[in-house]
Short mmCIF file of C-alpha atoms and ligand atoms in Angstrom, two decimals:
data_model
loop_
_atom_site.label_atom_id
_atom_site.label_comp_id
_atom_site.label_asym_id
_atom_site.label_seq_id
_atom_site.Cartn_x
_atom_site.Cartn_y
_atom_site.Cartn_z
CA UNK O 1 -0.03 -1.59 -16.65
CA UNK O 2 -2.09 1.06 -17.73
CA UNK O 3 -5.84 2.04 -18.12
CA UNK O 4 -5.72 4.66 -20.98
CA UNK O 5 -4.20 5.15 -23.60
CA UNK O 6 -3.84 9.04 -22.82
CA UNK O 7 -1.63 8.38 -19.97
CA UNK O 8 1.74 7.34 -22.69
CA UNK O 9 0.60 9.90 -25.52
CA UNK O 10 3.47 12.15 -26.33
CA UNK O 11 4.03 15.65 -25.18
CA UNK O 12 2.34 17.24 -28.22
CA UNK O 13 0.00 14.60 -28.85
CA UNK O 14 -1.22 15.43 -24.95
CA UNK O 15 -0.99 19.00 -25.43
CA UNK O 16 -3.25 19.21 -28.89
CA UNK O 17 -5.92 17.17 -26.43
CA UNK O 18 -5.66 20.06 -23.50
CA UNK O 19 -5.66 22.69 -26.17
CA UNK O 20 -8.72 21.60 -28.08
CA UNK O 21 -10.57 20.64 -24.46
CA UNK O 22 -9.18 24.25 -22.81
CA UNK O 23 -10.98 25.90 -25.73
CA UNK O 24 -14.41 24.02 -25.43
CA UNK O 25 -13.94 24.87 -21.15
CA UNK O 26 -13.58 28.04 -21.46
CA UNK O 27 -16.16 28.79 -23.75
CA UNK O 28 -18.63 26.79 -21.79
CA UNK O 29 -17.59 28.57 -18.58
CA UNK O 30 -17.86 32.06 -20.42
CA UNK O 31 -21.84 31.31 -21.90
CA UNK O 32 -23.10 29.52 -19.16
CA UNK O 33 -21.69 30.51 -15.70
CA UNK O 34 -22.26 34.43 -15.01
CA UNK O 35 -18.88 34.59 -12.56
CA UNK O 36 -16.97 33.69 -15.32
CA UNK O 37 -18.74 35.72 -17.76
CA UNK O 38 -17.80 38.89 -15.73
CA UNK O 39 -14.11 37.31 -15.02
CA UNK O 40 -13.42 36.89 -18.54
CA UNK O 41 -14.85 40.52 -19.22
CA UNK O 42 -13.20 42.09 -15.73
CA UNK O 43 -9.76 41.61 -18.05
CA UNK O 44 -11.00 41.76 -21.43
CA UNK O 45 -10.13 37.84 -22.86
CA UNK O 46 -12.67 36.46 -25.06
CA UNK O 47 -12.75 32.78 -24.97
CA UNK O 48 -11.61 33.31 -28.64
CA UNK O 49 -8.19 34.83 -27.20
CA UNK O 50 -8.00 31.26 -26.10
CA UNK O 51 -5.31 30.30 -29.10
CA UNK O 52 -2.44 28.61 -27.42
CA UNK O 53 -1.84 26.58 -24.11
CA UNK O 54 0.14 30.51 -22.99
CA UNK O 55 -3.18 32.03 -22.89
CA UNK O 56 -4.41 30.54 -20.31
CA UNK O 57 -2.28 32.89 -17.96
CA UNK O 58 -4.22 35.65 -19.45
CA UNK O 59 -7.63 34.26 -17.42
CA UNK O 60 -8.20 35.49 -13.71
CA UNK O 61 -7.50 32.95 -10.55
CA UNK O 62 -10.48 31.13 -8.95
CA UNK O 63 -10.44 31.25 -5.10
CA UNK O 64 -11.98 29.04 -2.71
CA UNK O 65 -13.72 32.20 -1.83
CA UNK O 66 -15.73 32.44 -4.66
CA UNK O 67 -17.14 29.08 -4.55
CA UNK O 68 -18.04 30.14 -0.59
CA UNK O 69 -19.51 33.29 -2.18
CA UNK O 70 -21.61 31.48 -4.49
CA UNK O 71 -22.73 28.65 -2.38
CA UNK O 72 -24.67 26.82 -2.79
CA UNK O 73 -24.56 26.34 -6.56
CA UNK O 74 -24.03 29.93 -8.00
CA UNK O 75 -21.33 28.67 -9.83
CA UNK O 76 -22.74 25.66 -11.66
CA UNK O 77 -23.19 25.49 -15.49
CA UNK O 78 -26.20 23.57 -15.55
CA UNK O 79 -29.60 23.33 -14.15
CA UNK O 80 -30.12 20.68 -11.31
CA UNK O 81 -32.23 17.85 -13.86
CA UNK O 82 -28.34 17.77 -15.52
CA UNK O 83 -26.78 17.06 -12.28
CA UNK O 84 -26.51 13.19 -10.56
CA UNK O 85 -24.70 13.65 -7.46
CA UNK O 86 -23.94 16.75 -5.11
CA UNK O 87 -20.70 16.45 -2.30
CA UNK O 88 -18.92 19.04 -0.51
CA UNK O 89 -16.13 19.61 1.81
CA UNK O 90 -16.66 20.62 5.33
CA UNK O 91 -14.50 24.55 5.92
CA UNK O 92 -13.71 24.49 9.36
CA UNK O 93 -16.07 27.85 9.66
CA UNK O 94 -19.05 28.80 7.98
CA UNK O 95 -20.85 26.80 5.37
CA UNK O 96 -19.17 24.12 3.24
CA UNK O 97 -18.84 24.43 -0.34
CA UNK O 98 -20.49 22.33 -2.44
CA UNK O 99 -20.21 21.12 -6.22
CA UNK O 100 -21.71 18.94 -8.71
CA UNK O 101 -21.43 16.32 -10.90
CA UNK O 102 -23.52 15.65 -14.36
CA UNK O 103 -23.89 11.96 -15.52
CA UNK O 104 -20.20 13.00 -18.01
CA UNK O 105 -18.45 14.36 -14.55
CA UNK O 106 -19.56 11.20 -13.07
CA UNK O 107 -17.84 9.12 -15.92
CA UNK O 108 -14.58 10.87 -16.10
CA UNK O 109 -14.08 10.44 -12.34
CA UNK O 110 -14.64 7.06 -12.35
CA UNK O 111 -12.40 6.66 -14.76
CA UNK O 112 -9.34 9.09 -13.29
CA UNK O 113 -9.83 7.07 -10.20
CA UNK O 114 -9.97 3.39 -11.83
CA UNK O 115 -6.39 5.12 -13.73
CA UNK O 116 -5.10 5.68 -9.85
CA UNK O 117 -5.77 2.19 -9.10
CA UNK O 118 -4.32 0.37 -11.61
CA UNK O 119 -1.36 2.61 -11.06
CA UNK O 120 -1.20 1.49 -7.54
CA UNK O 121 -1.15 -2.02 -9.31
CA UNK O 122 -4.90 -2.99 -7.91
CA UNK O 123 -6.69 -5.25 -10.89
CA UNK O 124 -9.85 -7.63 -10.20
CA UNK O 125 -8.11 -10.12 -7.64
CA UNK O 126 -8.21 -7.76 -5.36
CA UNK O 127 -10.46 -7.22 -2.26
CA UNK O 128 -10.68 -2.98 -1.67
CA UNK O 129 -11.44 -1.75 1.70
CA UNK O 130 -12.85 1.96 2.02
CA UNK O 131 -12.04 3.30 5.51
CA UNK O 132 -12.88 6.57 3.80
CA UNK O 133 -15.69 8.61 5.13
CA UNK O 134 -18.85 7.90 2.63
CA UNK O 135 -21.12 11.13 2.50
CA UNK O 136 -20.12 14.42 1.10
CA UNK O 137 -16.61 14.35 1.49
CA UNK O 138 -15.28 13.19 -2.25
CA UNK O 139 -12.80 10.24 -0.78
CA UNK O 140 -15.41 7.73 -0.63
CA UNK O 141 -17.57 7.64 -3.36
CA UNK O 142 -14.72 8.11 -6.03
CA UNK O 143 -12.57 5.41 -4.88
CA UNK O 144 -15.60 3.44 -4.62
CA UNK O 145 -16.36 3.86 -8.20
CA UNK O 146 -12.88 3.80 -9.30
CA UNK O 147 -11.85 0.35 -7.98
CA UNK O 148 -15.51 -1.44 -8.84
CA UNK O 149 -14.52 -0.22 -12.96
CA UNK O 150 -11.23 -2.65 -12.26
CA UNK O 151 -13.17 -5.36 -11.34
CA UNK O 152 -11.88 -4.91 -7.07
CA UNK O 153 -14.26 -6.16 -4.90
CA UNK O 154 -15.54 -3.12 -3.10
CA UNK O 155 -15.91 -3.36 0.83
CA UNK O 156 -17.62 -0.10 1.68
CA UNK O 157 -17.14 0.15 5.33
CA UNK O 158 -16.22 3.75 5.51
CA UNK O 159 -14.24 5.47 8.57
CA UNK O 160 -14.15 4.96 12.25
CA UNK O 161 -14.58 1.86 13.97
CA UNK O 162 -11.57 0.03 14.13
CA UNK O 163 -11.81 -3.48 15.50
CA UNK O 164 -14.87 -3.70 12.44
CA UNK O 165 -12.47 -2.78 10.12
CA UNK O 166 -9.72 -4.97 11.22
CA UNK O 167 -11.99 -8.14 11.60
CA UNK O 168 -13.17 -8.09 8.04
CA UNK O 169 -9.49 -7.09 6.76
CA UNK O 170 -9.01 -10.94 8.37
CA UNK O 171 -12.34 -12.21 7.49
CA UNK O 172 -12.39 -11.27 3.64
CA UNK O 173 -8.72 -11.17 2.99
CA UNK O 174 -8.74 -7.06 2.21
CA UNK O 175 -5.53 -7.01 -0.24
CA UNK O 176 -5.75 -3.15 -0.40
CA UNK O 177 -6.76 -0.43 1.81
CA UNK O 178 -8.25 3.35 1.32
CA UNK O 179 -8.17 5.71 4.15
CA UNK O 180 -6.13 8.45 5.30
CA UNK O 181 -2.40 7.77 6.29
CA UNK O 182 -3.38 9.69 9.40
CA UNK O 183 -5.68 6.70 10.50
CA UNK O 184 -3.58 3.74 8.92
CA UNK O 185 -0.84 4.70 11.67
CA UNK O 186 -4.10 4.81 14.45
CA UNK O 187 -5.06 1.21 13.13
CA UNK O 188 -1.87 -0.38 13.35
CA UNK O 189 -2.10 0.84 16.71
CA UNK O 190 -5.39 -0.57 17.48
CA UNK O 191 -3.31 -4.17 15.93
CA UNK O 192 -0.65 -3.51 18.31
CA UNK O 193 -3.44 -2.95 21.47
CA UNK O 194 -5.16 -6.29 19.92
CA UNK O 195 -2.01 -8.22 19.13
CA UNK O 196 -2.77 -8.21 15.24
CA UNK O 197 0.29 -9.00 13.28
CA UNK O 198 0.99 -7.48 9.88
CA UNK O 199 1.11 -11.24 8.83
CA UNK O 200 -1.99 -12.01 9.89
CA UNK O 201 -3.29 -9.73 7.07
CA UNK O 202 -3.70 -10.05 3.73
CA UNK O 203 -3.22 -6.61 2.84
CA UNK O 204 -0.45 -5.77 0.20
CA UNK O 205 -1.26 -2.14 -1.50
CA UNK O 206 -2.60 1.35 0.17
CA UNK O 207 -3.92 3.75 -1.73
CA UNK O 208 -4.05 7.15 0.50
CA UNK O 209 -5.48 10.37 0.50
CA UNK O 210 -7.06 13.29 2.09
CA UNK O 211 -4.05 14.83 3.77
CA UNK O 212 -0.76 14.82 2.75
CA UNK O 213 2.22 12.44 4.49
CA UNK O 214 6.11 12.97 4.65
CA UNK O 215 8.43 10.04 3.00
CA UNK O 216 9.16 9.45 6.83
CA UNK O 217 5.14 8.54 7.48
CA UNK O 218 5.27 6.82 5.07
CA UNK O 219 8.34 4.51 5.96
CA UNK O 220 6.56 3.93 9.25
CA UNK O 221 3.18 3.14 7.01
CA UNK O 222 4.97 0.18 4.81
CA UNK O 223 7.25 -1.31 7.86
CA UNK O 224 4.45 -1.43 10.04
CA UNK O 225 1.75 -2.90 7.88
CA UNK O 226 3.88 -4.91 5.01
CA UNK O 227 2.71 -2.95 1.98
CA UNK O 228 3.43 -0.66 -0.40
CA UNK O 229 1.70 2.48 0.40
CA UNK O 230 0.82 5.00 -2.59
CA UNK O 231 -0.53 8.43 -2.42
CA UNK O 232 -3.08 10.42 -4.01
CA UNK O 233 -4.18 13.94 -4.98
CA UNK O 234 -7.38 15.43 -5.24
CA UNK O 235 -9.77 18.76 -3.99
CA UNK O 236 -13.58 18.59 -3.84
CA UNK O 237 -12.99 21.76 -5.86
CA UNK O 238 -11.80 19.89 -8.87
CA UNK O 239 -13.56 16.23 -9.00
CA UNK O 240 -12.05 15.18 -5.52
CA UNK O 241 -9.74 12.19 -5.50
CA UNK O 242 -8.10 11.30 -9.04
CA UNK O 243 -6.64 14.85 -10.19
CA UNK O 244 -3.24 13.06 -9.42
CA UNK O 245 -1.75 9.25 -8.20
CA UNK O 246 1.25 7.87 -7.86
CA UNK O 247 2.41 4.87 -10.22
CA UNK O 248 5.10 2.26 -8.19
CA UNK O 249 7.70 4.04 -8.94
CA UNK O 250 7.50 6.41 -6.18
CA UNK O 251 8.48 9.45 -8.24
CA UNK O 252 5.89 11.73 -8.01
CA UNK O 253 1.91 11.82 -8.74
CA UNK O 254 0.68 11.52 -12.21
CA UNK O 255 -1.77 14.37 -13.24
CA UNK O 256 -4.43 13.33 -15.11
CA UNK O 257 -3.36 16.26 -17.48
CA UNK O 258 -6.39 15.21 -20.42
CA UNK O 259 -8.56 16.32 -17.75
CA UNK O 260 -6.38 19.08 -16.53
CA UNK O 261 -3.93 22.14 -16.72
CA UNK O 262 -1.83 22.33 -14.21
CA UNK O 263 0.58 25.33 -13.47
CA UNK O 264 2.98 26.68 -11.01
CA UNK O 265 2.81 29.90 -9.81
CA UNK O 266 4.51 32.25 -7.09
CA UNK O 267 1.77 32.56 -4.17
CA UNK O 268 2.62 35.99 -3.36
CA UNK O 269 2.66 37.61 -7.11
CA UNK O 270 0.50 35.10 -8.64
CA UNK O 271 3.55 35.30 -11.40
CA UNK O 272 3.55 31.90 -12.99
CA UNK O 273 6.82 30.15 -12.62
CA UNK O 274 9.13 28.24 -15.17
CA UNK O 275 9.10 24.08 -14.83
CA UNK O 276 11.09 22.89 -11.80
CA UNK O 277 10.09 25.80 -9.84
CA UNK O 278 8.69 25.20 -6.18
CA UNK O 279 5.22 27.08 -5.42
CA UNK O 280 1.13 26.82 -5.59
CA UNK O 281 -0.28 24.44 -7.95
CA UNK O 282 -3.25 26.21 -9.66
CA UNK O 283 -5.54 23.79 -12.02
CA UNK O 284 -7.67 24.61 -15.14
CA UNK O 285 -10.39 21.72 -15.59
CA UNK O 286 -10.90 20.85 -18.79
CA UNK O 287 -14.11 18.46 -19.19
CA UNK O 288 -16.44 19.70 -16.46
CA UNK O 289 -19.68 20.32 -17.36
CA UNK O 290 -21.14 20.65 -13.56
CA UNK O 291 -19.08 23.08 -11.90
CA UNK O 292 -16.07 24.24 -14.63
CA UNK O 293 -12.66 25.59 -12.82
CA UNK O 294 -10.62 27.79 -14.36
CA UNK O 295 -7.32 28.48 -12.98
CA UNK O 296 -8.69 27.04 -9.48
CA UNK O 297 -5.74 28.08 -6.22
CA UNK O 298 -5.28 25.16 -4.49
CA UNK O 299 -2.77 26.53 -1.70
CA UNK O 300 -0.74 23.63 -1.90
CA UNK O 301 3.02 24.07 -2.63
CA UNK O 302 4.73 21.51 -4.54
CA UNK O 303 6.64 21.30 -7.61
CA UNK O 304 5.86 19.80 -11.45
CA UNK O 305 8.23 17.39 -13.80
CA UNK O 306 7.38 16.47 -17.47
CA UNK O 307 10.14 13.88 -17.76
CA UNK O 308 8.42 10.72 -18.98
CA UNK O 309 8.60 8.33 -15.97
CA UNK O 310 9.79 5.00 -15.69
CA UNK O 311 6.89 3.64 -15.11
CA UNK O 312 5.81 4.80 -19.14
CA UNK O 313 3.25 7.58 -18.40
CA UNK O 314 4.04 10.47 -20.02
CA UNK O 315 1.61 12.15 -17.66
CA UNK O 316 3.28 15.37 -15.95
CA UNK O 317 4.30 14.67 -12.38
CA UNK O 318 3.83 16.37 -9.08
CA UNK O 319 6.00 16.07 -5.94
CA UNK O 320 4.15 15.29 -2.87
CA UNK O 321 2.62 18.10 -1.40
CA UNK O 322 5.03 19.90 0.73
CA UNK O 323 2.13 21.98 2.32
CA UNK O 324 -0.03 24.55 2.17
CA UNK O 325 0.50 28.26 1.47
CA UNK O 326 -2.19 28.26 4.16
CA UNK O 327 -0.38 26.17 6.52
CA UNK O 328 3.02 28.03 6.26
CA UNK O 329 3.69 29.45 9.88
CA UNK O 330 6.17 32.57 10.01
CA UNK O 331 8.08 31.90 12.88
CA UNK O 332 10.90 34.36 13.79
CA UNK O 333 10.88 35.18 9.57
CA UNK O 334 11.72 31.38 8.88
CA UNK O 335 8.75 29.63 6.85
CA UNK O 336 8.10 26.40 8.58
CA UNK O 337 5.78 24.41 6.88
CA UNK O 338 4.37 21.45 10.13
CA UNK O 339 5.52 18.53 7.30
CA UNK O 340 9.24 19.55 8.12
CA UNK O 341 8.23 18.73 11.66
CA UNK O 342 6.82 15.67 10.70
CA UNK O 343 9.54 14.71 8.55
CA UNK O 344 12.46 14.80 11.27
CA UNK O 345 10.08 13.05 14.15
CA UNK O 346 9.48 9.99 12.06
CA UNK O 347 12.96 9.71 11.98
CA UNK O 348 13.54 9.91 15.88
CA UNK O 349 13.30 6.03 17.20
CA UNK O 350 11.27 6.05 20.59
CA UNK O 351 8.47 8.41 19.81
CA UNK O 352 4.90 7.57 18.19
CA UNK O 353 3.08 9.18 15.07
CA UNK O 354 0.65 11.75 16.92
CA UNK O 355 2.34 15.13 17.47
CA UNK O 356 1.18 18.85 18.09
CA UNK O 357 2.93 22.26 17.24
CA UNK O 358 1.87 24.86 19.70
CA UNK O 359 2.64 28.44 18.68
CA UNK O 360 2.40 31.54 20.93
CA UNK O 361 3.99 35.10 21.45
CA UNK O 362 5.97 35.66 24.30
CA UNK O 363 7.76 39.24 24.97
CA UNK O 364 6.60 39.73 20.88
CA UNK O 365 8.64 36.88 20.11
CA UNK O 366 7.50 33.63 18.48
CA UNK O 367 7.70 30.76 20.40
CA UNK O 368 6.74 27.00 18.87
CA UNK O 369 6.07 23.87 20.86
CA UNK O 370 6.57 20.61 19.91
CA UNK O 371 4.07 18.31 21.78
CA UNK O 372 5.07 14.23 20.65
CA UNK O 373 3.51 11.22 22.23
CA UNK O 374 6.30 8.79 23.38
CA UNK O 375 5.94 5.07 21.96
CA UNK O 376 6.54 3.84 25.53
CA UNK O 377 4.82 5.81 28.61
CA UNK O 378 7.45 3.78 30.95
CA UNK O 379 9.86 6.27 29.82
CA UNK O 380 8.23 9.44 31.40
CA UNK O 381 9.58 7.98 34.72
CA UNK O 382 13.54 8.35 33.76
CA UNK O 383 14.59 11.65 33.49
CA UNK O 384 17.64 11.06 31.23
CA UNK O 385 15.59 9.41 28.83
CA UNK O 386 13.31 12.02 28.31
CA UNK O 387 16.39 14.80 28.80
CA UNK O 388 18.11 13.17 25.99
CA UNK O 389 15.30 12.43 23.67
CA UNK O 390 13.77 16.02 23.86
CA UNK O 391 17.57 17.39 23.21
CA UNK O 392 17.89 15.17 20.28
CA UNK O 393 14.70 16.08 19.09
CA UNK O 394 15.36 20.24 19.59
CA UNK O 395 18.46 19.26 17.99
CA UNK O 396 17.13 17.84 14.69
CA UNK O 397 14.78 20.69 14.04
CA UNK O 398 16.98 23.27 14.75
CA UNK O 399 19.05 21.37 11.83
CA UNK O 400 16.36 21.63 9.69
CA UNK O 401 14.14 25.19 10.25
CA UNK O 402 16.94 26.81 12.04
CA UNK O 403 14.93 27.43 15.03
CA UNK O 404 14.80 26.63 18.67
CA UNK O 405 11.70 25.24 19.68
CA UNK O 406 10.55 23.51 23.20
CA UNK O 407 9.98 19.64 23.00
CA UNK O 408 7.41 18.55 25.18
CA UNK O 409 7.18 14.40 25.46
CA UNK O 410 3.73 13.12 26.21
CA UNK O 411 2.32 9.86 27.23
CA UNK O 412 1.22 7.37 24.26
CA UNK O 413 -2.39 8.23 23.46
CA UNK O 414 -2.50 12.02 24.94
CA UNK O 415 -3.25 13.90 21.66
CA UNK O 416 -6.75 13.23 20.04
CA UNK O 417 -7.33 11.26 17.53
CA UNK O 418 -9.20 12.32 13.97
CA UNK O 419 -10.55 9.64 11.62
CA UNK O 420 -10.11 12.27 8.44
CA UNK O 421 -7.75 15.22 8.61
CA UNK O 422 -5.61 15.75 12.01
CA UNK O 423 -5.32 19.38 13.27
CA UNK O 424 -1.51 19.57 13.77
CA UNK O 425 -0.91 23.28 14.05
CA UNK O 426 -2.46 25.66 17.00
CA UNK O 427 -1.62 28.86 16.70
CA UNK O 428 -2.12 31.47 19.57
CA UNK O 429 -0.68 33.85 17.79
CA UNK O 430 -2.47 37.25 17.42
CA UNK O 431 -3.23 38.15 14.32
CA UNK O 432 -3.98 41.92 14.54
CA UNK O 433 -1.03 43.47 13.39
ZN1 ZN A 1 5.09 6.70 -13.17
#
């Protein structure tokens, strides 16, 4: 099932659309937003050097920096009677950064989002729960939208609260659920604590976002609750969710490539890299009239396919996110990105979802913690237990990263919970080199 017919056009039928739309972006971006005027000019590229798909590479990176630089709305294209709706994402420091949608923008999310859920298989039977945060943050609203222009019926109930959300999962039969996988695992167990079976839910389909999760969360995610759980992609910087979605197939996330470029490049040299090559996804938009991107760094590494799928879209695929540039801890000169962590404790029987990697310097020497909740608290008191769970544990991950960190086992419920995106990684590093 699809929702339009651009996502099964062929290669070069898809890449006439992106060429002719990459022309009219640029060209808007150039006459009406001065940062991109003086971009454009910094390098000498015309938006009539815009010829080919190739010269794209010739146009300077956007950085989350400049949109901080420009905040509030120094890089918008149009005055504020053209634009509908504001949201934002929350930095951790410092101001957010916000961007804005025209009445167009509006419709073109709506309609990558209502592509994401018929990919995920949702149609007008069913009954769509939003534990996303409603407000400024993007997850929200574009779902919302999304799964109304199926036909869904749309329970907004937004985030928190979890005994609310899991009485009207019962009491109006919820058949799919939107929230981040990091609170999905909390709620099942807040149905655990309440003695909520998966059966005694309707719910068959998740549709996640906001953070990314490992094929091993994700495992836990679909045994726990009985469904099949499919990911999304999106940034705030670029519509928010609806940039890219996963079909049933499992193979990857569809990029909604009629509404954008995507390319691969090295995160060091900015160089960008042939197909099949692992590194930052960088994204051109290419029907924004609020807030155009062009060549927008995302951070996140991952890697792009433009095999047709099984599924029929022809859309170009992206793996899951392994992480972010950002996020990539040097440790002892290994890269360890915290998904690696993740990936080997889902697979470790005996210990829960919520987990904490602790980094310090000791004698000028890295040193990482590993703080994991046990599933069972009863198991602090034997010794053995916890000797040889913590060894098998050091074991794994010195398998995998190829270094030797400390375990520490904690009881269920230590670590804090976050309805939207957990803080995995504390570093106590200095950083004055
Ligand atoms: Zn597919």
């Amino acid at each position: 099932m699809f929702w339009n017919e651009n996502e099964t056009k062929s290669r070069k039928e898809l890449e006439e659309i992106q060429l002719s739309r990459l022309k009219w972006q640029v060209a808007y971006a150039y006459e009406h937003v001065p940062f991109y005027t003086r971009q454009l000019d910094s390098v000498g590229v015309k938006p009539s050097d815009i010829r080919t798909l190739k010269d794209l590479s010739k146009i300077p990176f956007t950085m989350k920096t400049d949109l901080r630089d420009h905040y509030p709305t120094g890089l918008f294209a149009v005055p504020n009677n053209k634009i509908v709706r504001y949201h934002g994402s929350s930095g951790t420091t410092g101001k957010p950064i916000m961007v804005g949608y025209t009445r167009g923008d509006m419709e073109n999310w709506t309609e990558m989002c209502a592509r994401m859920a018929t990919a995920a298989g949702v149609t007008a039977e069913d009954t769509a729960q939003i534990a996303f945060g409603y407000g400024l943050f993007t997850g929200g609203f574009g779902l919302h939208y999304g799964l109304e222009r199926v036909g869904a019926s749309v329970i907004p109930v937004s985030s928190g609260n979890s005994e609310r959300q899991l009485m009207l999962m019962r009491d109006l039969h919820t058949t799919v659920l939107i929230a981040t996988p990091s609170y999905v695992l909390h709620l099942t167990e807040v149905m655990q604590d309440l003695g909520i079976r998966k059966e005694d839910l309707d719910l068959r389909v998740g549709m996640f976002g906001g953070e990314g999760h490992t094929p091993e969360m994700r495992e836990q995610i679909e045994q726990r609750l009985g469904i099949i759980d499919t990911q999304n992609y999106g940034l705030t910087e670029l519509c928010g969710p609806g940039v890219s979605f996963e079909c049933l197939e499992h193979s990857g996330m569809h990029i909604n490539e009629d509404m954008f470029i995507a390319e691969i490049i090295d995160p060091v040299t900015g160089e960008v890299l042939p197909e099949g090559s692992e590194g930052e996804i960088v994204f051109t938009t290419l029907t924004k009239e609020g807030i155009p991107m062009l060549r927008y760094r995302t951070k996140d590494i991952t890697r792009l396919t433009y095999e047709p799928c099984a599924c029929g879209r022809t859309l170009a695929r992206m793996d899951l996110v392994k992480g972010r540039s950002d996020d990539m801890m040097v440790i002892r000169g290994v890269n360890v990105f915290p998904s690696q962590v993740e990936a080997v404790l889902m697979g470790v029987d005996g210990i829960g979802q919520q987990y904490q990697l602790i980094v310090t310097t000791e004698k000028f020497m890295d040193k990482m913690e590993v703080q994991v909740e046990l599933m069972d608290g009863s198991m602090l008191e034997s010794y053995s237990n916890l000797e040889r769970l913590s060894g098998e544990i050091r074991h794994k991950i010195k398998t995998v990263l190829q270094i030797d960190v400390k375990v520490t086992l904690l009881n269920p419920k230590t670590i804090e919970r976050t309805a939207g995106k957990s803080h995995r990684v504390i570093d106590k590093r200095s950083k004055a080199f």
